[in-house]
mmCIF file of C-alpha atoms in Angstrom:
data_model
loop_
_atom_site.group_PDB
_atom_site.id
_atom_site.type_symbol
_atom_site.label_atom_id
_atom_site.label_comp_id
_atom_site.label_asym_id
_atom_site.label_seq_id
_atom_site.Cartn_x
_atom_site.Cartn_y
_atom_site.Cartn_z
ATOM 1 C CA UNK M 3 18.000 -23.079 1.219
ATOM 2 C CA UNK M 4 14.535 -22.545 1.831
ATOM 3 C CA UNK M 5 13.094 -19.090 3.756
ATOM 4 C CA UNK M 6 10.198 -18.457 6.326
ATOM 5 C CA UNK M 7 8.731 -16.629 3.320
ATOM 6 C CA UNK M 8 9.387 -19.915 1.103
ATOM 7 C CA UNK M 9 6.933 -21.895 3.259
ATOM 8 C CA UNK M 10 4.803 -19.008 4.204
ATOM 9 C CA UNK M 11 4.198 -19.145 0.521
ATOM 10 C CA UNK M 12 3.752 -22.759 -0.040
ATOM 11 C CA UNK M 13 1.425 -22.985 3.234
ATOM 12 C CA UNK M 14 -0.863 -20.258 1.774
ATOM 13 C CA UNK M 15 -0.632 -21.959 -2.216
ATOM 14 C CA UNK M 16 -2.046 -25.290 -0.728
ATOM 15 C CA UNK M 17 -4.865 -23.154 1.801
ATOM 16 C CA UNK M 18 -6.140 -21.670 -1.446
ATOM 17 C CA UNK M 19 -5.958 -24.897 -3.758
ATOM 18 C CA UNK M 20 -7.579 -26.602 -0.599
ATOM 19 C CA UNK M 21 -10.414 -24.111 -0.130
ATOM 20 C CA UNK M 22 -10.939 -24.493 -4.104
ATOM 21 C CA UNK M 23 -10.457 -20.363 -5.378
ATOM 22 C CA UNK M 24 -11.325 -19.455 -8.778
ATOM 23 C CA UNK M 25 -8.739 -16.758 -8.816
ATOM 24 C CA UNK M 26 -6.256 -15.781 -6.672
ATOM 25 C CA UNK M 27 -4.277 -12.364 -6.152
ATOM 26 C CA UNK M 28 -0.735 -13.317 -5.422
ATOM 27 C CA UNK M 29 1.755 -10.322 -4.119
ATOM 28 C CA UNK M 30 5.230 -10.850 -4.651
ATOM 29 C CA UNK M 31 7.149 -10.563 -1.047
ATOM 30 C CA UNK M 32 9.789 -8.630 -2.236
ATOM 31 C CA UNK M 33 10.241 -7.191 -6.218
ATOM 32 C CA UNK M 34 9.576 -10.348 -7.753
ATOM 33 C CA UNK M 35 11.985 -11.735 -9.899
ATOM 34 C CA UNK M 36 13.630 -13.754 -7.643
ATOM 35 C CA UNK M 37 10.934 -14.396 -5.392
ATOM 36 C CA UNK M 38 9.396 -17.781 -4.330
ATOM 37 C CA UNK M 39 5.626 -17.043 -6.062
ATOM 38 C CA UNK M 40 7.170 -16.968 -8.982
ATOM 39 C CA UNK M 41 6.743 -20.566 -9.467
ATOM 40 C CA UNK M 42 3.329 -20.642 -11.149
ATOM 41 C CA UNK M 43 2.491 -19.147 -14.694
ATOM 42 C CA UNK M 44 -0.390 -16.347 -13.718
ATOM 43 C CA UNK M 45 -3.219 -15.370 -15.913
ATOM 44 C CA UNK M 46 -1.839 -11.968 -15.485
ATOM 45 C CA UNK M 47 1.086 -10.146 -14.187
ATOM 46 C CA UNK M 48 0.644 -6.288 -12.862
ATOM 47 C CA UNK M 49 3.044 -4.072 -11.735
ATOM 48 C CA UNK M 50 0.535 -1.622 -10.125
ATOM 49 C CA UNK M 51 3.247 0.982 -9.121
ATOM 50 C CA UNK M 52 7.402 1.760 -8.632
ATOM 51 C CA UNK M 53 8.943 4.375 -6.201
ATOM 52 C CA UNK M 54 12.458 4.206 -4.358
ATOM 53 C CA UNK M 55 12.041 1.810 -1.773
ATOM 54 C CA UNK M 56 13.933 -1.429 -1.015
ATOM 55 C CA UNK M 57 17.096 -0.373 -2.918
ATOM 56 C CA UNK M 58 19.194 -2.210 -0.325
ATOM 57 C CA UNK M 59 17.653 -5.196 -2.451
ATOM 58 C CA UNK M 60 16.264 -4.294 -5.515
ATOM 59 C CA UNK M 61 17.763 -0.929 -6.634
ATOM 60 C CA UNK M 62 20.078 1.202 -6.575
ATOM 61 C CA UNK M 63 17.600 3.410 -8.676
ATOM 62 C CA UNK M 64 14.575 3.303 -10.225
ATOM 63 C CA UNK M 65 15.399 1.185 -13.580
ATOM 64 C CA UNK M 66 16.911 -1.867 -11.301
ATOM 65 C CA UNK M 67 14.075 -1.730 -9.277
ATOM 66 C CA UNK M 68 11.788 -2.012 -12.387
ATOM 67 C CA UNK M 69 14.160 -4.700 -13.202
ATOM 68 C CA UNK M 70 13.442 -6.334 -10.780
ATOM 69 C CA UNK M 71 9.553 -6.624 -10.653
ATOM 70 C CA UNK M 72 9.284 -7.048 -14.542
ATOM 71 C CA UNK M 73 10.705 -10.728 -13.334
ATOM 72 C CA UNK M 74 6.881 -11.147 -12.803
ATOM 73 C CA UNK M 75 6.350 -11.186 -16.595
ATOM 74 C CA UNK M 76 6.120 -14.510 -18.299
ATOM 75 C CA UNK M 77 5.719 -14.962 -22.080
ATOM 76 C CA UNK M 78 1.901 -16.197 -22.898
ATOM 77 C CA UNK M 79 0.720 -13.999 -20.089
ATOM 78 C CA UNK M 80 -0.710 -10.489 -20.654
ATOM 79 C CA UNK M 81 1.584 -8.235 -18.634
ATOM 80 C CA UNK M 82 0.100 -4.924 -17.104
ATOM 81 C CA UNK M 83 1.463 -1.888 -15.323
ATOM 82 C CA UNK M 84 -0.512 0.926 -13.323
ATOM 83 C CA UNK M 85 -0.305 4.644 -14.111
ATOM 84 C CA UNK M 86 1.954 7.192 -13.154
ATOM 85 C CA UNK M 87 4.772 4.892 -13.310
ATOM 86 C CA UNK M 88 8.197 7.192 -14.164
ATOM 87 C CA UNK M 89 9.213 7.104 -17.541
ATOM 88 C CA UNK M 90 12.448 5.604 -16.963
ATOM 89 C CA UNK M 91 11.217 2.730 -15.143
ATOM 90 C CA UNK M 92 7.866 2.392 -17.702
ATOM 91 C CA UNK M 93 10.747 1.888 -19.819
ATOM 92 C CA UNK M 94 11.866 -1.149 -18.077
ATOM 93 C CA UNK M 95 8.851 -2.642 -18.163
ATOM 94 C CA UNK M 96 8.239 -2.234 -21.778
ATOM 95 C CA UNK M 97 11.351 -3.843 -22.843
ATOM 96 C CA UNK M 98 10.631 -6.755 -20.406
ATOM 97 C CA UNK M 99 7.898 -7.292 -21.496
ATOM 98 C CA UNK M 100 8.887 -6.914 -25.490
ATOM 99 C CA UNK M 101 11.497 -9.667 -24.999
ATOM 100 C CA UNK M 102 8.824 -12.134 -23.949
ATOM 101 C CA UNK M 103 6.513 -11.247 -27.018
ATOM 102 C CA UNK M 104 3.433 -9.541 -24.667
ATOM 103 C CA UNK M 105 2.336 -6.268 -25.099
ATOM 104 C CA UNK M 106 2.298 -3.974 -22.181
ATOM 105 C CA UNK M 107 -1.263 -2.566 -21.139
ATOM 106 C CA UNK M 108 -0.991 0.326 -18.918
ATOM 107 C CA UNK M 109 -3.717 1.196 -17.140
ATOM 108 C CA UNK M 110 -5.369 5.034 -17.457
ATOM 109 C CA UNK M 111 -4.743 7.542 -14.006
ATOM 110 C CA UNK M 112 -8.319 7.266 -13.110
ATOM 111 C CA UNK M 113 -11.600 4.927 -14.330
ATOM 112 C CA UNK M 114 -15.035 7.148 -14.754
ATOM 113 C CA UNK M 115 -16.586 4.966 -12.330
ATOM 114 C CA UNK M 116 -14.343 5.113 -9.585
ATOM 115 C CA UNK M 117 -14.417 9.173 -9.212
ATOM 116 C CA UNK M 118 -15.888 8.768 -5.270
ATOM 117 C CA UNK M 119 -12.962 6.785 -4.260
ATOM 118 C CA UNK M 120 -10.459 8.650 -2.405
ATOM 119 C CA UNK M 121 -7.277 8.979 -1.564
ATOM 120 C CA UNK M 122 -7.571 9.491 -5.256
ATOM 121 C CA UNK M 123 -4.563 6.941 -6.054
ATOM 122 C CA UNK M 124 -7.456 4.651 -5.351
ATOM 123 C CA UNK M 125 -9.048 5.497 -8.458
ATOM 124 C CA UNK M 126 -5.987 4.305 -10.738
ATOM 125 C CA UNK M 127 -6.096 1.282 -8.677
ATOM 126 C CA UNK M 128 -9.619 0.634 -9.203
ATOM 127 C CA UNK M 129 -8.500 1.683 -13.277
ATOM 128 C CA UNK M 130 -6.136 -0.788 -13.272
ATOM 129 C CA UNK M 131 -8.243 -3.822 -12.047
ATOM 130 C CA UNK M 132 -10.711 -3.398 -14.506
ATOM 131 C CA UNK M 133 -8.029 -3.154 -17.223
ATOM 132 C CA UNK M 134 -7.223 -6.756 -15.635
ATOM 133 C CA UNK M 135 -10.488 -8.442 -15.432
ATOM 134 C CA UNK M 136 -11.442 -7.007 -18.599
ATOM 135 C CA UNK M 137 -8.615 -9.222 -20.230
ATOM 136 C CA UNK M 138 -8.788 -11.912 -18.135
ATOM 137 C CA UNK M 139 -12.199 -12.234 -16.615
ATOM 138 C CA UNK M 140 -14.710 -9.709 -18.371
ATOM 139 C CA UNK M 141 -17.438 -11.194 -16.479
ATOM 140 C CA UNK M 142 -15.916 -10.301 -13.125
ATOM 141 C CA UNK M 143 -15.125 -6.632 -14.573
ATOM 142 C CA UNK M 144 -18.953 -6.428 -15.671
ATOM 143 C CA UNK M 145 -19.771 -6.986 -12.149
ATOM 144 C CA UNK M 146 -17.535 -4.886 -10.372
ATOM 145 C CA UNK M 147 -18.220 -1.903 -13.083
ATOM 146 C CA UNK M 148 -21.837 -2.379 -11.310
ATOM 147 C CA UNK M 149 -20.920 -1.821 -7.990
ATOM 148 C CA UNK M 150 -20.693 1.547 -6.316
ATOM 149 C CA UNK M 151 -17.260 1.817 -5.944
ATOM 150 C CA UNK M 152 -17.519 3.734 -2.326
ATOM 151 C CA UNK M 153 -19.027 0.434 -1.368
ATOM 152 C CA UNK M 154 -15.782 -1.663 -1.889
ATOM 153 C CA UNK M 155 -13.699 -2.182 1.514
ATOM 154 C CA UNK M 156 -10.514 -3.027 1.580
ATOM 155 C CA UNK M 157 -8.968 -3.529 5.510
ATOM 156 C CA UNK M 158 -6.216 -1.268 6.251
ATOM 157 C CA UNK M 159 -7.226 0.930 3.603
ATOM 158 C CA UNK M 160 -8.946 4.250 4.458
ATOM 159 C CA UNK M 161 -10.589 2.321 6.851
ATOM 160 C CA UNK M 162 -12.537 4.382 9.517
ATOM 161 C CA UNK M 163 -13.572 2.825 12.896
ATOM 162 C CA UNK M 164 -14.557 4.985 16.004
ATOM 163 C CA UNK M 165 -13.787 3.960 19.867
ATOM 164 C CA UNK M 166 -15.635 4.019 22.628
ATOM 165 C CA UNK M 167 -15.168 7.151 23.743
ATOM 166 C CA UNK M 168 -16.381 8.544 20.128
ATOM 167 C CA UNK M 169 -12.805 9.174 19.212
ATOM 168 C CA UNK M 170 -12.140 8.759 15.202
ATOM 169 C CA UNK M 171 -9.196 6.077 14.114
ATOM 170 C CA UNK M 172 -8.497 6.209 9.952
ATOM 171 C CA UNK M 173 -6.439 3.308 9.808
ATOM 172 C CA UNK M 174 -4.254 3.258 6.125
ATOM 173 C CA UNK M 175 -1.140 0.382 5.442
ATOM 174 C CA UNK M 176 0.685 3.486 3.589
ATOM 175 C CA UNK M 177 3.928 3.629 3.575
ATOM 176 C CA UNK M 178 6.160 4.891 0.789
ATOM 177 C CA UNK M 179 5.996 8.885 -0.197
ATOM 178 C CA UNK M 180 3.354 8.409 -2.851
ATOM 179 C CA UNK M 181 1.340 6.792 -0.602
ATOM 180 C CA UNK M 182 1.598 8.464 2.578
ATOM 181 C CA UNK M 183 1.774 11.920 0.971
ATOM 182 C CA UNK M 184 -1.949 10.952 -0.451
ATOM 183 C CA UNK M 185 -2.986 9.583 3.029
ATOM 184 C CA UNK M 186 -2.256 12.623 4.685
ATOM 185 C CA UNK M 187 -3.751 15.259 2.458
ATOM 186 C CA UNK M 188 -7.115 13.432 2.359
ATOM 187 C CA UNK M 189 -6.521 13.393 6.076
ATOM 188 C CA UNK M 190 -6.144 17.090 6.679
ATOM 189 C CA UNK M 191 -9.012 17.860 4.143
ATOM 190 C CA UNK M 192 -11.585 15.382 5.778
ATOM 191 C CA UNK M 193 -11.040 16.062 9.428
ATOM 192 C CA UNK M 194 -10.207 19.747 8.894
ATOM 193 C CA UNK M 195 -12.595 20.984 11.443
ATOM 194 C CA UNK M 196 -11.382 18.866 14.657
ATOM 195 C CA UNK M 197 -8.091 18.041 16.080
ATOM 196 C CA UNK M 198 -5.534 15.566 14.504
ATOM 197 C CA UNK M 199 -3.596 13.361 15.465
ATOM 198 C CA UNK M 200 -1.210 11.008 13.644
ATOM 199 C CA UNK M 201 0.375 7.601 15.065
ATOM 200 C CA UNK M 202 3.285 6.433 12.840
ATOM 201 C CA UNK M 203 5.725 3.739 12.492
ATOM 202 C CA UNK M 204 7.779 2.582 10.043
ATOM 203 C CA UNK M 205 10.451 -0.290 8.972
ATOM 204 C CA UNK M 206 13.755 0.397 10.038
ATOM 205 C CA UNK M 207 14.899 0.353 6.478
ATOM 206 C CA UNK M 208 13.294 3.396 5.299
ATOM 207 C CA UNK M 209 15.036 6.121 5.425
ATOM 208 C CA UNK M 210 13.261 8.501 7.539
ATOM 209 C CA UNK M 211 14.694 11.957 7.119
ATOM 210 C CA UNK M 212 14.181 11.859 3.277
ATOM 211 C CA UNK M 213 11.013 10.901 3.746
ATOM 212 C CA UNK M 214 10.028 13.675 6.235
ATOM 213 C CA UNK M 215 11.399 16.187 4.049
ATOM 214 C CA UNK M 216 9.921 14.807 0.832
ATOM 215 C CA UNK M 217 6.335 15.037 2.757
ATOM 216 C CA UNK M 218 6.835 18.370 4.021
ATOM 217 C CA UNK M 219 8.155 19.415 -0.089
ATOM 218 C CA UNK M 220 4.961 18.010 -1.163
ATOM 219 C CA UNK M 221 2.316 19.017 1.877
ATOM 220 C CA UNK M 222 3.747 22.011 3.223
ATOM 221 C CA UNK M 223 4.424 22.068 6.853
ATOM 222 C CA UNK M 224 2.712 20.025 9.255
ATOM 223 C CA UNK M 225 -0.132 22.477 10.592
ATOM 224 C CA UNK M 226 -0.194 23.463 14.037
ATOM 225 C CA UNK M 227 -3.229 21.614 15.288
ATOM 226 C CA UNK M 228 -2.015 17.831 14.447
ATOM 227 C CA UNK M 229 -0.003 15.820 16.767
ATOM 228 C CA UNK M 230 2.288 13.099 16.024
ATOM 229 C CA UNK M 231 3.016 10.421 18.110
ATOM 230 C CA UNK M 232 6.084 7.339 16.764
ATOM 231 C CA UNK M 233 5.874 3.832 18.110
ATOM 232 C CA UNK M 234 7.132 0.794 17.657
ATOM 233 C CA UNK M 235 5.837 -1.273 14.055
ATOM 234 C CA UNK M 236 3.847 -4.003 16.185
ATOM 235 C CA UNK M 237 5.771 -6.788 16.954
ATOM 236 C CA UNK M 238 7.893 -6.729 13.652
ATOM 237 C CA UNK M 239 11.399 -7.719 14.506
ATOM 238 C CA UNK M 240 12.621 -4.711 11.879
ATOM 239 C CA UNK M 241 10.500 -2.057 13.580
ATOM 240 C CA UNK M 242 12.462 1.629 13.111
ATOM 241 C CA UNK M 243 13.712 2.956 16.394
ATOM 242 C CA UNK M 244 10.491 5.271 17.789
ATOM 243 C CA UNK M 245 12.835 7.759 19.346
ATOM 244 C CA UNK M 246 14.595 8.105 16.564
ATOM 245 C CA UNK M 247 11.004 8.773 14.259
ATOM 246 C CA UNK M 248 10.497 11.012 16.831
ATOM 247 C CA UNK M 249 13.439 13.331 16.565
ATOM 248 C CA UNK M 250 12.962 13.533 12.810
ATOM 249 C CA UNK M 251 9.064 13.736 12.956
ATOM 250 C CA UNK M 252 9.110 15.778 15.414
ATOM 251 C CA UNK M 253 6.745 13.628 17.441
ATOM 252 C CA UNK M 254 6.185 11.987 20.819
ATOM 253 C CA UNK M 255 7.729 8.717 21.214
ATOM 254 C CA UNK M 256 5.254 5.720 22.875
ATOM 255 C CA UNK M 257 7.313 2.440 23.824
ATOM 256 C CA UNK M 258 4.161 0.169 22.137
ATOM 257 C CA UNK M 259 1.408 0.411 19.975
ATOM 258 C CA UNK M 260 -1.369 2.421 21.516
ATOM 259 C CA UNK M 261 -4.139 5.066 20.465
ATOM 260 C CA UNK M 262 -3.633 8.363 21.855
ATOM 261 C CA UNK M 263 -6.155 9.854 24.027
ATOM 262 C CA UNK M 264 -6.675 13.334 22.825
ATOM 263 C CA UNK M 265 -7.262 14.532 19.179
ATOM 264 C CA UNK M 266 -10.503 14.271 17.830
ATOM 265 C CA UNK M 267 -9.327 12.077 14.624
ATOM 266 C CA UNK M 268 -6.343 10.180 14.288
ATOM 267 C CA UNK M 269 -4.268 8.416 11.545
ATOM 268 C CA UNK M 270 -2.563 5.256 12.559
ATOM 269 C CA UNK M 271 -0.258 4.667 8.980
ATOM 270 C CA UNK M 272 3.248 3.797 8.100
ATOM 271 C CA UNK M 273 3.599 0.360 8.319
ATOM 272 C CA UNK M 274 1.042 -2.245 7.863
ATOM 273 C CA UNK M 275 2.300 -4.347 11.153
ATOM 274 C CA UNK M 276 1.257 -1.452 13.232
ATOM 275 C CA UNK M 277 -2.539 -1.120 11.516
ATOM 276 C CA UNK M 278 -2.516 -4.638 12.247
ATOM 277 C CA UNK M 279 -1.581 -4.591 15.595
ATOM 278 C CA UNK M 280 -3.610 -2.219 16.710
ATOM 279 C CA UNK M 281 -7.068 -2.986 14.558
ATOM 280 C CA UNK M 282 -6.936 -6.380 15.513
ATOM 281 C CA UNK M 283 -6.363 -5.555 19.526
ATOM 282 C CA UNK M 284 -8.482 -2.419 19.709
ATOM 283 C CA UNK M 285 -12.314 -1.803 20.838
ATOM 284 C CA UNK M 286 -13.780 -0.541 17.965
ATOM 285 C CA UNK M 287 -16.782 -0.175 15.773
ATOM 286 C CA UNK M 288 -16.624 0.363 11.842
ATOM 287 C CA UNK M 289 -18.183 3.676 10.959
ATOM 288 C CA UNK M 290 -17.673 3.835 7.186
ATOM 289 C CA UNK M 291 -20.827 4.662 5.354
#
């Protein structure tokens, strides 16, 4: 029986075939084996990263969840995997990956070119893409190796806009532990002078406590000059319950998606329905150099 995602995904194969794309970079919805873009042979299949999220569907653990997204793998297509992936699920992938008769490149932590780019998981990213194009389209990687790399934008991704009233919004689409816990340092280090502020949301199949306490293991306590405010995840259906965020965030719940009046900077992260939301609706104006 076919899914929303099913035709999302055959809607947006036909917009790109129509529009005539040289390349396209496909995301799997949801781990990847078993998902509907699946059903083309890529020029390359990347596993850029694997934490423990989703295991309602792909885990329990960290080897069935690597399981799961080595299903991207196809034999006659150079497979790649990003660094910093745990050995046991690296493992995974290798085997995967052996059984179809492709090597497995994995890309280095960091690329000397991308040094600038922070949070610094951005530089493995930005390591990883050029171990792609190099393979697959080296005269796509010569090009971007030319670019400055603090130049490159990417929406919903350390992007920084200001409002009206001069207030600063970093909007970032993180949302597992690795992510946010590298959101939230740069955060802290870059706005260190002014207030903070921090609007969150999240899906409501995270599981919120263990992520509060894994941030707090990894960033210390929250310091006492940033407030955090919970909300709802946009419109998603699935949004977490913001009173409940709340509690274990020990935040102020807001019954929709608004930017606080008050600190001098604030991060709107968690959930990439909620940077949507709110960059798409809001009055402001980009002030990235």
């Amino acid at each position: 029986q076919e899914t929303f995602f099913d035709l999302l995904t055959a809607s947006a194969f036909q917009v790109f075939a129509d529009a005539g794309c040289d390349y396209l970079v496909i995301e799997v919805g949801l781990g990847g084996r078993f998902d509907s873009t699946r059903v083309f042979q890529p020029l390359a299949a990347v596993v850029t990263s694997i934490e423990l999220e989703h295991e309602e569907v792909l885990g329990p653990g960290l080897a069935q969840i690597a399981w799961n997204k080595a299903g991207i793998y196809r034999e006659g297509c150079p497979a790649f995997a990003g660094a910093g992936i745990p050995a046991e699920a690296l493992q995974v992938l290798h085997d995967e990956a052996a059984q179809l008769g492709e090597p497995l490149w994995v890309a280095e932590p960091s690329h000397p070119c991308a040094a600038q780019l922070e949070p610094a998981h951005q530089q493995a990213n930005y390591a990883l893409a050029m171990l792609v194009l190099e393979s697959i389209a080296p005269d796509a990687a010569a090009g971007l190796a030319e670019l400055d790399p603090r130049t490159i934008r990417l929406a919903g991704r350390c992007e920084e806009f200001r409002t009206p009233r001069g207030q600063i919004v970093l909007f970032d689409v993180a949302h597992s532990e690795n992510s946010l816990a590298a959101v939230l340092d740069l955060f802290r280090r870059r706005y260190h002078e002014g207030s903070r502020g921090v609007l969150f949301a999240l899906r409501d199949d995270k599981d919120a406590s263990v992520l509060a306490a894994a941030l707090e293991r990894r960033l210390g306590p929250r310091p006492s000059d940033e407030s955090w405010w919970t909300c709802p995840a946009g419109d998603h259906p699935r949004s977490a319950d913001p009173e409940l965020l709340a509690t274990v965030f020990g935040a102020e719940a807001l019954a929709r998606p608004t930017l606080p009046a008050g600190p001098q900077a604030l991060l709107v992260t968690g959930s990439t329905y909620l940077v949507g939301a709110l960059r798409a609706s809001a009055q402001l104006s980009e002030s990235n150099p």
